[in-house]
């Protein structure tokens, strides 16, 4: 990686300055300076260095530092380089630092070590929210007229104007969320005192959480990792933006970004007295995990935060007692999904955790990391009219689209018509009073699309806890509404021509456009239909035979099938869709949880299972089973003999000797018998 590569990675997600002046665009940001050269190193599970310097689950801080340092020293010695230890990322991964080399070179060098599973530069991620563009203006801080007139338009049923609204009331008719479902919010931290949030201990939605920001300067709270995920503010002064760690960040006020995203997922609803706003899943619990500080957060802290949120041990940090089923990440940076992120996403997915992430806001560029990682629910932002909003990125990695806020009107000082209303704080630097964003202090960006999807995923898990991440994704996509292909004008006086979206290109803007499923996901989020999709029975087929082989019975099981909430599976109905010339029918009953077939040759066959639960809900699934050829018996070997030549084997000689001995005994027995008879 050349020295400017990490800078390009980190310019993607520009934070929306909620307190910027009316109609003024933020000045262009200078490139961010690189971190001290840092690489995230993941060891292989059987690495000798890992075993020798193992990290206990809950050691004291000194023991952790020593083990991390010993690992760095050992690895560095093999490469003739002095390595310093940084923060732990997991039991098998940590940060390592070096001087006199760029991060990309160091990563390549260490990745070649046989004990290293991956080594990637420790980059930065920023809040994903809209840039301070004239199309999305904000007024001076402290101005709070009534608004937005549209209210929480993005939650209501869609209509001819609000085409992208998510139809939440239909979902609420089934559930507002279960207190046993935890949604982790990996962000800047939260303000616990906000009346729409509050601590669980005091009747609110927020669990204790954790602060994973290891750099005290970036953390802005006087220390590194600790048990307080409160957001102290992430403001950057003009002086800070000109030198040191925060060069290129730009002077800005505090965003209170984590409070906003948390409120969209789980802000209290139907309170007495009525106040504030409603979150998508107010009955669930929110786990604040602070991974972003002033201007950015490091990949190592974010990945450690993901693991901790899922209930996986992170050295030096107490184990999370409230593991999340859903993780929201309204953050991102450019570039392909790295091995470090893909490894942790795979790990979380295997544990049944669904990761939701914002697409990014580089005005139609490629999808940001980690939203572009395999297995992540990547979310694109839409205008109220159902088109891609100008700031949102897009690409084939997107799973689904959701409202991200837009204003239509661009005249200076006028109210934004369709922002995303969210919880915030009135402080421009340190926290002051609780507040909500409005038509002048606006919230727009893919940062606010992602938590809407995360909230719906939490409702789906609340309704059907047994669903896997893959099943959740499938139901979410299958229930999405189709994108509109016309009618997305911006109102009177706007002559903009809306075209169909095209593939993104780095550095090339792509504003509002008509979405396609190849670039914007399966369609528009529909909470009501998504909940309906997971509220009935779910048929599942497991092939319990390890390696189906011709001539051996294949056992199929539907025992893992799910019933609707408060119901049980009562009926199973198996059928053969296609025998493929190797099976003609079942060799067992077809009305039990298991079924058996006997394939006669290699090939494939397809079976179908219909399950019905005690409430009368039915669901059907099918599966194709591939059958291998029958194993060939081992061929007999002969010693000596024509054709092959060679000496007789010991086994053959022994066999011949044994046979001769048996014959002698038989002859002797016969002679003796004859003698007795005579």
XYZ file of C-alpha atoms in Angstrom:
678
model
C 0.000 0.000 0.000
C 1.412 3.379 -0.936
C 1.375 6.092 1.731
C -1.702 7.770 0.228
C -3.833 4.563 0.143
C -4.941 4.707 3.813
C -5.826 8.364 3.272
C -8.139 7.467 0.408
C -9.739 4.766 2.560
C -10.583 7.234 5.249
C -12.129 10.101 3.291
C -15.303 8.180 2.414
C -17.798 8.802 5.218
C -18.086 12.548 5.902
C -19.900 13.373 9.132
C -22.930 15.655 8.985
C -22.164 18.703 11.135
C -25.510 19.120 12.853
C -24.570 22.625 13.952
C -23.271 24.096 10.666
C -24.360 27.512 9.370
C -27.386 27.979 7.119
C -26.761 27.099 3.489
C -22.965 26.966 3.822
C -21.083 23.938 2.576
C -18.317 22.645 4.794
C -14.824 23.470 3.488
C -13.094 20.611 1.691
C -11.273 18.288 4.064
C -7.550 17.885 3.815
C -6.367 14.268 3.742
C -6.184 12.588 7.118
C -2.684 11.864 8.373
C -1.835 8.190 8.679
C -1.905 6.551 12.060
C 1.405 5.510 13.515
C 2.117 2.491 11.337
C -0.230 -0.096 12.789
C -1.250 -3.507 11.520
C -3.914 -5.865 12.844
C -2.344 -9.326 13.072
C -4.512 -12.426 13.338
C -2.663 -15.605 14.332
C -3.644 -19.075 13.170
C -5.353 -21.196 15.804
C -2.393 -23.574 16.074
C 0.337 -20.914 16.132
C 3.110 -21.789 18.590
C 3.501 -18.104 19.498
C -0.199 -17.978 20.351
C 0.013 -21.019 22.608
C 3.177 -19.849 24.331
C 1.771 -16.377 25.064
C -1.916 -17.210 25.485
C -4.335 -14.606 26.817
C -6.606 -15.758 29.606
C -10.230 -14.657 29.342
C -10.026 -12.192 32.230
C -6.408 -11.518 33.158
C -5.186 -8.380 34.812
C -4.116 -5.533 32.523
C -0.413 -6.066 33.184
C -0.558 -9.740 32.171
C -2.360 -8.818 28.969
C 0.227 -6.182 28.055
C 3.084 -8.580 28.699
C 1.578 -11.353 26.578
C 0.834 -8.977 23.710
C 4.375 -7.572 23.905
C 5.905 -11.061 23.899
C 3.914 -11.995 20.802
C 5.081 -8.851 18.999
C 8.704 -9.449 19.998
C 8.620 -13.085 18.856
C 7.016 -12.296 15.521
C 9.290 -9.318 14.929
C 12.408 -11.359 15.622
C 11.495 -13.802 12.856
C 11.244 -10.927 10.395
C 14.218 -8.923 11.606
C 11.996 -6.040 12.612
C 11.240 -4.339 15.934
C 7.501 -4.676 16.567
C 5.635 -2.959 19.382
C 2.368 -4.312 20.745
C -0.885 -2.409 20.486
C -4.369 -3.196 21.793
C -5.875 -6.684 21.727
C -8.555 -7.303 19.109
C -9.400 -10.837 20.208
C -7.791 -13.930 21.681
C -5.948 -14.551 18.410
C -5.577 -10.995 17.073
C -3.891 -7.785 18.133
C -2.433 -4.524 16.868
C 1.300 -4.345 16.155
C 3.297 -1.179 15.436
C 6.556 -0.518 13.601
C 8.653 2.370 12.351
C 10.521 2.853 9.087
C 7.952 0.969 6.985
C 4.504 1.739 5.593
C 1.483 -0.194 6.837
C 0.830 -2.033 3.578
C 4.393 -3.317 3.336
C 4.405 -4.407 6.963
C 1.064 -6.173 6.502
C 2.313 -8.094 3.458
C 5.503 -9.048 5.280
C 3.732 -10.372 8.366
C 0.952 -12.079 6.377
C 3.598 -14.304 4.793
C 4.495 -15.753 8.205
C 3.158 -19.331 8.556
C 1.719 -18.532 11.997
C -0.269 -15.514 10.719
C -3.799 -16.023 9.345
C -4.037 -12.409 8.187
C -2.333 -9.053 8.622
C -4.056 -5.849 7.479
C -3.360 -2.133 8.034
C -5.229 -0.684 11.019
C -7.343 1.883 9.198
C -9.946 4.355 10.417
C -13.694 4.551 10.073
C -15.899 7.615 10.352
C -19.531 8.262 11.089
C -21.600 7.583 7.983
C -23.867 10.607 7.571
C -24.523 13.086 4.806
C -21.892 15.678 3.907
C -22.580 19.375 4.493
C -23.770 19.777 0.929
C -26.036 22.672 -0.163
C -28.685 20.093 -1.119
C -28.950 19.122 2.570
C -28.712 22.435 4.455
C -28.775 22.991 8.209
C -29.363 26.200 10.173
C -27.267 27.727 12.928
C -27.147 25.843 16.269
C -29.956 26.448 18.714
C -32.658 27.255 16.168
C -35.518 24.861 16.788
C -38.771 25.776 15.121
C -41.530 23.228 14.899
C -40.769 20.515 12.496
C -40.294 18.572 10.481
C -43.822 18.976 9.241
C -43.591 15.422 7.927
C -42.801 14.068 11.406
C -41.493 10.510 11.405
C -42.754 10.021 7.866
C -40.349 7.145 7.280
C -42.134 4.859 9.764
C -45.689 5.169 8.449
C -47.486 3.229 5.708
C -46.289 4.112 2.202
C -48.483 6.182 -0.094
C -48.199 7.961 -3.441
C -45.885 10.591 -1.885
C -44.021 8.619 0.774
C -43.117 5.665 -1.410
C -40.176 4.508 0.713
C -41.910 4.638 4.133
C -41.343 1.317 5.919
C -44.896 0.363 6.997
C -43.983 -0.079 10.661
C -47.469 0.024 12.149
C -48.266 -3.279 10.395
C -45.202 -4.798 12.085
C -46.159 -3.365 15.479
C -49.483 -5.183 15.179
C -47.422 -8.367 15.661
C -44.722 -7.187 18.083
C -42.932 -4.070 19.287
C -39.945 -6.182 20.271
C -38.887 -8.521 23.042
C -36.788 -7.477 26.024
C -34.757 -10.662 25.509
C -33.485 -9.399 22.142
C -30.385 -7.195 22.313
C -29.314 -4.826 19.532
C -25.752 -3.535 19.781
C -25.104 0.008 18.541
C -21.439 0.378 17.552
C -21.031 4.137 17.362
C -19.869 7.230 19.282
C -21.561 6.146 22.499
C -24.881 7.417 23.840
C -26.360 9.980 26.188
C -28.012 7.851 28.867
C -30.058 10.752 30.235
C -32.062 11.286 27.038
C -35.776 10.838 27.884
C -36.369 8.622 24.846
C -33.616 6.230 25.923
C -32.456 5.847 29.532
C -30.892 2.948 31.405
C -32.651 -0.405 31.672
C -32.141 -0.225 35.444
C -34.276 2.919 35.438
C -36.943 1.602 33.088
C -35.207 2.619 29.843
C -33.797 0.713 26.892
C -30.017 1.061 27.374
C -27.887 -1.750 28.810
C -24.547 -0.793 30.425
C -22.385 -1.398 27.318
C -18.660 -0.663 26.971
C -16.199 1.912 25.623
C -13.762 0.143 23.253
C -11.856 3.256 22.063
C -8.274 2.514 23.078
C -6.638 5.836 22.101
C -7.329 8.373 24.893
C -6.908 11.373 22.575
C -9.470 10.018 20.119
C -11.717 8.866 22.970
C -11.902 12.441 24.314
C -12.858 11.156 27.760
C -9.457 11.112 29.432
C -8.761 7.398 29.177
C -8.825 4.369 26.891
C -11.104 1.360 27.079
C -13.476 1.399 30.033
C -16.963 0.420 31.107
C -18.565 3.807 30.356
C -19.878 4.110 26.770
C -21.289 7.606 27.367
C -20.662 10.002 24.494
C -18.526 12.915 25.781
C -18.809 14.721 22.442
C -16.681 14.363 19.326
C -16.072 18.015 18.424
C -12.884 19.041 16.653
C -11.501 22.554 17.125
C -10.002 24.643 14.325
C -6.578 24.324 15.962
C -6.899 20.523 16.198
C -7.863 20.321 12.532
C -4.621 22.048 11.503
C -2.084 19.826 13.260
C -1.613 16.536 15.056
C -3.946 13.555 15.102
C -6.957 15.368 13.661
C -5.424 17.123 10.673
C -7.911 16.889 7.811
C -10.886 16.176 10.050
C -12.234 19.706 9.739
C -13.491 21.809 12.621
C -16.961 20.645 13.685
C -19.319 20.469 16.599
C -20.300 17.267 18.393
C -22.535 15.003 16.323
C -24.172 12.911 19.109
C -24.323 10.349 16.340
C -24.640 7.267 18.533
C -27.576 8.742 20.433
C -29.334 9.385 17.121
C -28.804 5.901 15.695
C -29.749 4.239 18.990
C -32.989 6.228 19.134
C -34.018 5.147 15.641
C -33.745 1.520 16.739
C -35.236 1.624 20.212
C -36.549 5.018 21.370
C -39.417 4.623 23.810
C -42.946 4.611 22.364
C -46.396 5.075 23.832
C -45.051 6.657 27.024
C -47.145 8.399 29.646
C -47.097 11.322 29.358
C -46.524 11.156 25.613
C -43.194 12.681 24.624
C -40.482 12.613 21.983
C -40.279 10.092 19.162
C -40.766 6.361 18.559
C -38.051 3.849 17.696
C -38.577 0.920 15.356
C -38.232 -1.731 18.090
C -38.997 0.020 21.412
C -39.511 -3.255 23.268
C -35.974 -4.521 22.645
C -32.807 -3.657 24.571
C -29.960 -1.511 23.244
C -26.300 -2.261 23.937
C -24.106 0.829 23.389
C -20.575 -0.091 22.294
C -18.397 2.972 21.826
C -15.973 2.462 18.907
C -15.875 5.968 17.383
C -14.342 9.048 19.002
C -13.272 12.430 17.691
C -13.449 12.326 13.887
C -12.873 8.564 13.511
C -12.466 5.150 15.065
C -9.757 2.556 14.398
C -10.490 -0.771 12.743
C -8.946 -2.634 15.669
C -11.338 -1.028 18.155
C -14.322 -1.573 15.864
C -13.510 -5.254 15.317
C -12.892 -5.753 19.039
C -16.245 -4.042 19.663
C -18.012 -6.370 17.249
C -16.608 -9.415 19.009
C -17.399 -8.069 22.469
C -20.956 -7.175 21.439
C -21.522 -10.765 20.280
C -20.383 -12.164 23.635
C -16.914 -13.240 22.470
C -14.028 -12.660 24.868
C -11.706 -9.699 24.229
C -8.539 -9.732 26.316
C -8.469 -7.187 29.110
C -12.213 -6.503 28.869
C -14.912 -8.172 30.989
C -17.080 -10.609 29.055
C -20.314 -9.048 27.775
C -23.195 -10.460 29.863
C -25.798 -9.357 27.282
C -24.726 -10.726 23.856
C -26.444 -9.071 20.907
C -28.457 -10.844 18.205
C -28.269 -7.809 15.901
C -25.407 -5.312 15.496
C -25.852 -1.904 13.844
C -22.798 -0.191 12.358
C -23.507 3.291 10.976
C -19.867 3.776 10.032
C -17.577 2.972 7.154
C -14.438 3.528 5.143
C -13.579 2.884 1.507
C -11.877 -0.161 0.036
C -12.694 -3.834 -0.274
C -13.653 -5.891 2.768
C -10.402 -6.849 4.501
C -9.557 -10.262 5.910
C -9.808 -8.805 9.421
C -13.405 -7.657 8.936
C -14.463 -10.732 6.986
C -13.054 -12.999 9.682
C -15.049 -11.351 12.440
C -18.233 -11.173 10.343
C -17.943 -14.904 9.631
C -17.357 -15.562 13.321
C -20.408 -13.548 14.339
C -22.620 -15.072 11.658
C -21.663 -18.557 12.854
C -22.845 -17.541 16.324
C -26.237 -16.415 14.982
C -25.518 -12.663 15.048
C -26.782 -10.472 12.207
C -24.602 -7.480 11.263
C -26.248 -4.443 9.623
C -24.107 -1.638 8.157
C -24.547 1.632 6.262
C -23.592 1.749 2.577
C -21.617 4.997 2.828
C -22.107 8.579 1.663
C -19.629 9.304 -1.109
C -22.363 10.446 -3.506
C -22.929 7.272 -5.456
C -19.543 5.628 -5.012
C -18.764 1.984 -4.202
C -20.168 0.456 -1.008
C -17.978 1.071 2.029
C -16.342 -1.415 4.399
C -17.781 -3.201 6.391
C -21.110 -2.985 4.508
C -19.375 -4.654 1.557
C -18.327 -7.718 3.579
C -19.903 -11.077 2.770
C -22.760 -11.802 5.185
C -23.373 -8.179 6.244
C -26.783 -6.580 5.633
C -25.657 -3.540 3.607
C -28.215 -0.714 3.539
C -28.685 1.969 0.871
C -30.456 5.269 1.611
C -33.614 6.297 -0.275
C -35.494 9.521 -0.799
C -39.137 9.726 0.238
C -40.007 9.139 -3.454
C -38.301 5.727 -3.536
C -35.198 6.677 -5.524
C -31.583 6.504 -4.369
C -30.812 9.700 -2.481
C -27.868 11.614 -3.912
C -25.378 11.059 -1.085
C -25.890 7.290 -0.797
C -23.416 4.805 -2.201
C -24.608 1.743 -4.101
C -23.441 -1.533 -5.569
C -24.067 -5.286 -5.750
C -23.170 -5.719 -2.058
C -26.342 -3.890 -0.964
C -28.963 -6.128 0.645
C -31.909 -3.730 0.959
C -32.842 -0.039 0.829
C -34.462 2.153 3.497
C -35.249 5.866 3.985
C -32.216 8.076 4.607
C -33.769 11.538 4.595
C -33.861 14.248 1.951
C -34.983 17.843 1.741
C -36.149 18.585 -1.870
C -36.025 22.328 -1.271
C -32.597 23.911 -1.603
C -33.363 27.559 -0.834
C -31.271 28.966 2.006
C -33.058 29.080 5.354
C -36.063 26.984 4.336
C -37.201 23.947 6.320
C -36.092 20.499 5.196
C -39.201 18.561 4.226
C -38.153 14.955 4.750
C -35.337 14.608 7.310
C -35.031 11.609 9.649
C -36.115 12.729 13.121
C -33.769 11.407 15.826
C -32.654 11.964 19.416
C -29.689 14.276 19.982
C -28.139 16.693 22.479
C -28.142 20.483 22.318
C -24.451 20.812 23.226
C -22.167 21.924 20.424
C -19.150 20.450 22.235
C -19.805 18.925 25.666
C -23.299 17.609 26.424
C -25.953 20.072 27.567
C -29.670 19.335 27.238
C -31.553 16.487 25.529
C -33.165 17.335 22.205
C -34.415 15.966 18.876
C -33.292 16.852 15.382
C -35.751 18.815 13.232
C -36.212 20.539 9.877
C -33.231 22.840 10.412
C -30.911 20.756 12.596
C -31.320 17.778 10.313
C -30.435 14.080 10.311
C -29.889 12.602 6.847
C -27.519 9.883 5.614
C -27.076 6.161 5.249
C -26.199 6.288 8.957
C -29.930 6.637 9.581
C -31.070 4.049 7.029
C -29.046 1.288 8.666
C -30.672 1.479 12.144
C -34.155 1.353 10.586
C -33.216 -2.021 9.079
C -31.497 -3.160 12.298
C -34.664 -2.340 14.223
C -36.803 -4.387 11.842
C -34.348 -7.288 12.131
C -34.746 -7.062 15.927
C -38.530 -7.282 15.544
C -38.107 -10.349 13.310
C -35.884 -12.051 15.888
C -38.361 -11.100 18.626
C -41.114 -12.789 16.668
C -39.096 -15.890 15.723
C -35.936 -16.296 17.878
C -34.843 -19.487 16.129
C -34.099 -17.812 12.789
C -30.524 -17.905 11.511
C -28.865 -14.834 9.950
C -29.305 -16.414 6.500
C -33.018 -17.004 7.115
C -33.458 -13.447 8.380
C -31.762 -12.084 5.275
C -33.889 -14.258 3.003
C -37.143 -13.166 4.651
C -36.091 -9.502 4.631
C -35.321 -9.575 0.928
C -38.329 -11.661 -0.070
C -40.680 -9.247 1.704
C -39.244 -6.051 0.197
C -41.406 -3.834 -2.011
C -40.301 -3.217 -5.615
C -38.573 0.035 -6.536
C -40.579 2.667 -8.428
C -39.462 3.369 -11.984
C -41.093 6.779 -12.430
C -42.635 9.760 -10.603
C -39.567 10.920 -8.648
C -39.565 14.601 -9.559
C -38.366 17.094 -6.962
C -41.381 19.352 -7.058
C -42.194 22.700 -8.702
C -39.281 24.601 -10.212
C -36.876 21.639 -10.344
C -35.970 20.513 -13.826
C -33.779 17.601 -12.748
C -33.999 14.522 -14.913
C -33.924 11.283 -12.908
C -32.170 8.435 -14.694
C -31.634 4.776 -13.887
C -28.796 4.010 -11.468
C -25.568 2.722 -12.953
C -22.573 0.928 -11.494
C -20.552 3.098 -9.110
C -17.114 4.486 -9.866
C -14.737 5.872 -7.253
C -14.607 9.667 -7.431
C -17.557 9.951 -9.842
C -20.745 11.426 -8.352
C -24.096 9.762 -8.975
C -27.014 11.689 -7.540
C -30.683 10.682 -7.357
C -31.477 7.730 -9.629
C -34.034 4.963 -10.120
C -32.856 1.846 -8.326
C -32.316 -1.635 -9.709
C -32.068 -4.845 -7.713
C -28.512 -5.313 -8.955
C -27.303 -2.093 -7.282
C -29.777 -1.204 -4.498
C -30.640 -4.554 -2.955
C -33.805 -6.631 -3.177
C -36.150 -3.651 -2.857
C -37.564 -1.170 -0.341
C -37.765 -2.212 3.317
C -41.278 -3.203 4.380
C -41.474 -3.914 8.121
C -45.040 -5.203 7.992
C -44.338 -7.737 5.262
C -41.049 -8.755 6.881
C -42.822 -9.588 10.154
C -45.536 -11.465 8.285
C -42.842 -13.509 6.540
C -41.449 -14.794 9.857
C -44.666 -15.098 11.837
C -45.778 -18.483 10.550
C -44.146 -21.912 10.404
C -40.764 -22.498 8.771
C -39.867 -25.813 7.171
C -36.248 -26.970 7.338
C -34.601 -30.062 5.850
C -31.331 -31.441 7.227
C -29.496 -34.254 5.465
C -28.201 -36.218 8.435
C -26.196 -38.672 6.317
C -22.657 -37.279 6.270
C -21.885 -38.237 2.664
C -24.855 -39.689 0.717
C -23.644 -42.683 -1.270
C -25.330 -45.030 -3.717
C -26.578 -48.186 -2.056
C -26.738 -46.585 1.404
C -29.963 -45.190 2.896
C -30.144 -41.392 3.145
C -31.798 -40.042 6.301
C -33.561 -36.669 6.100
C -34.787 -34.710 9.123
C -37.310 -31.919 9.487
C -36.946 -31.784 13.256
C -35.341 -28.314 13.137
C -38.451 -26.821 11.510
C -40.013 -23.921 13.391
C -43.575 -23.182 14.405
C -45.167 -19.791 14.846
C -44.804 -18.042 18.183
C -46.584 -19.972 20.979
C -47.214 -22.943 18.665
C -45.628 -26.329 17.912
C -45.071 -28.276 14.696
C -47.785 -30.940 14.507
C -47.617 -32.331 10.958
C -44.887 -33.317 8.492
C -45.518 -34.258 4.865
C -42.602 -35.491 2.734
C -42.778 -35.926 -1.030
C -40.392 -36.718 -3.864
C -40.169 -33.878 -6.361
C -37.644 -35.541 -8.658
C -36.090 -39.005 -8.291
C -33.320 -38.249 -10.759
C -33.338 -41.881 -11.891
C -31.796 -43.083 -8.630
C -34.750 -43.153 -6.195
C -38.364 -44.085 -6.876
C -39.873 -43.299 -3.512
C -39.390 -43.258 0.233
C -38.359 -46.347 2.144
C -40.030 -44.992 5.287
C -43.224 -43.284 6.355
C -43.705 -39.791 4.914
C -45.638 -38.227 7.803
C -42.949 -38.205 10.502
C -40.205 -35.696 11.344
C -37.679 -37.913 9.553
C -37.753 -39.787 6.248
C -35.477 -42.267 4.480
C -34.662 -42.970 0.828
C -32.349 -45.559 -0.778
C -30.497 -44.277 -3.869
C -29.407 -47.010 -6.280
C -26.751 -45.073 -8.160
C -24.923 -41.761 -8.195
C -26.714 -38.537 -9.177
C -29.154 -36.230 -7.381
C -32.756 -36.201 -6.251
C -35.039 -33.489 -4.828
C -37.428 -33.818 -1.893
C -40.060 -31.487 -0.471
C -41.277 -31.029 3.105
C -44.491 -29.329 4.208
C -44.815 -28.589 7.929
C -47.958 -27.430 9.724
C -48.080 -26.034 13.244
C -50.729 -26.148 15.949
C -52.142 -22.798 14.793
C -52.685 -24.083 11.258
C -49.712 -22.284 9.696
C -48.012 -24.218 6.894
C -44.695 -23.757 5.145
C -42.934 -25.621 2.350
C -39.291 -26.112 1.490
C -37.382 -28.308 -0.938
C -33.843 -29.640 -1.056
C -31.706 -31.372 -3.641
C -29.450 -34.149 -2.367
C -26.304 -35.118 -4.295
C -25.358 -38.796 -4.121
C -21.848 -40.116 -4.735
C -21.053 -43.395 -6.484
C -20.798 -46.492 -4.347
C -17.368 -47.123 -2.889
C -15.397 -49.762 -4.822
C -14.206 -52.791 -2.798
C -10.409 -53.064 -2.497
C -8.874 -55.281 -5.169
C -7.097 -58.491 -4.092
C -3.332 -58.530 -4.407
C -1.237 -61.517 -5.492
C 2.387 -62.179 -4.862
C 4.746 -63.119 -7.662
C 2.745 -64.395 -10.604
C 2.768 -63.482 -14.224
C 2.486 -59.981 -15.514
C 3.609 -58.046 -12.498
C 6.556 -59.974 -11.187
C 8.047 -59.043 -7.853
C 8.334 -60.774 -4.509
C 5.310 -62.165 -2.658
C 4.043 -59.946 0.189
C 4.462 -60.967 3.802
C 0.666 -61.040 4.199
C 0.303 -63.369 1.217
C 2.997 -65.720 2.471
C 1.421 -65.763 5.925
C -1.982 -66.500 4.402
C -0.642 -69.435 2.378
C 1.114 -70.883 5.444
C -2.066 -70.597 7.498
C -4.135 -72.303 4.827
C -1.614 -75.163 4.645
C -1.713 -75.605 8.407
C -5.502 -75.790 8.393
C -5.470 -78.428 5.667
C -2.994 -80.545 7.644
C -5.204 -80.346 10.722
C -8.251 -81.298 8.712
C -6.431 -84.317 7.216
C -5.189 -85.384 10.638
C -8.684 -85.016 12.071
C -10.151 -87.118 9.272
C -7.585 -89.883 9.726
C -8.178 -89.988 13.457
C -11.928 -90.096 12.940
C -11.618 -92.954 10.543
C -9.408 -94.844 12.969
C -11.941 -94.393 15.778
C -14.665 -95.569 13.519
C -12.708 -98.710 12.585
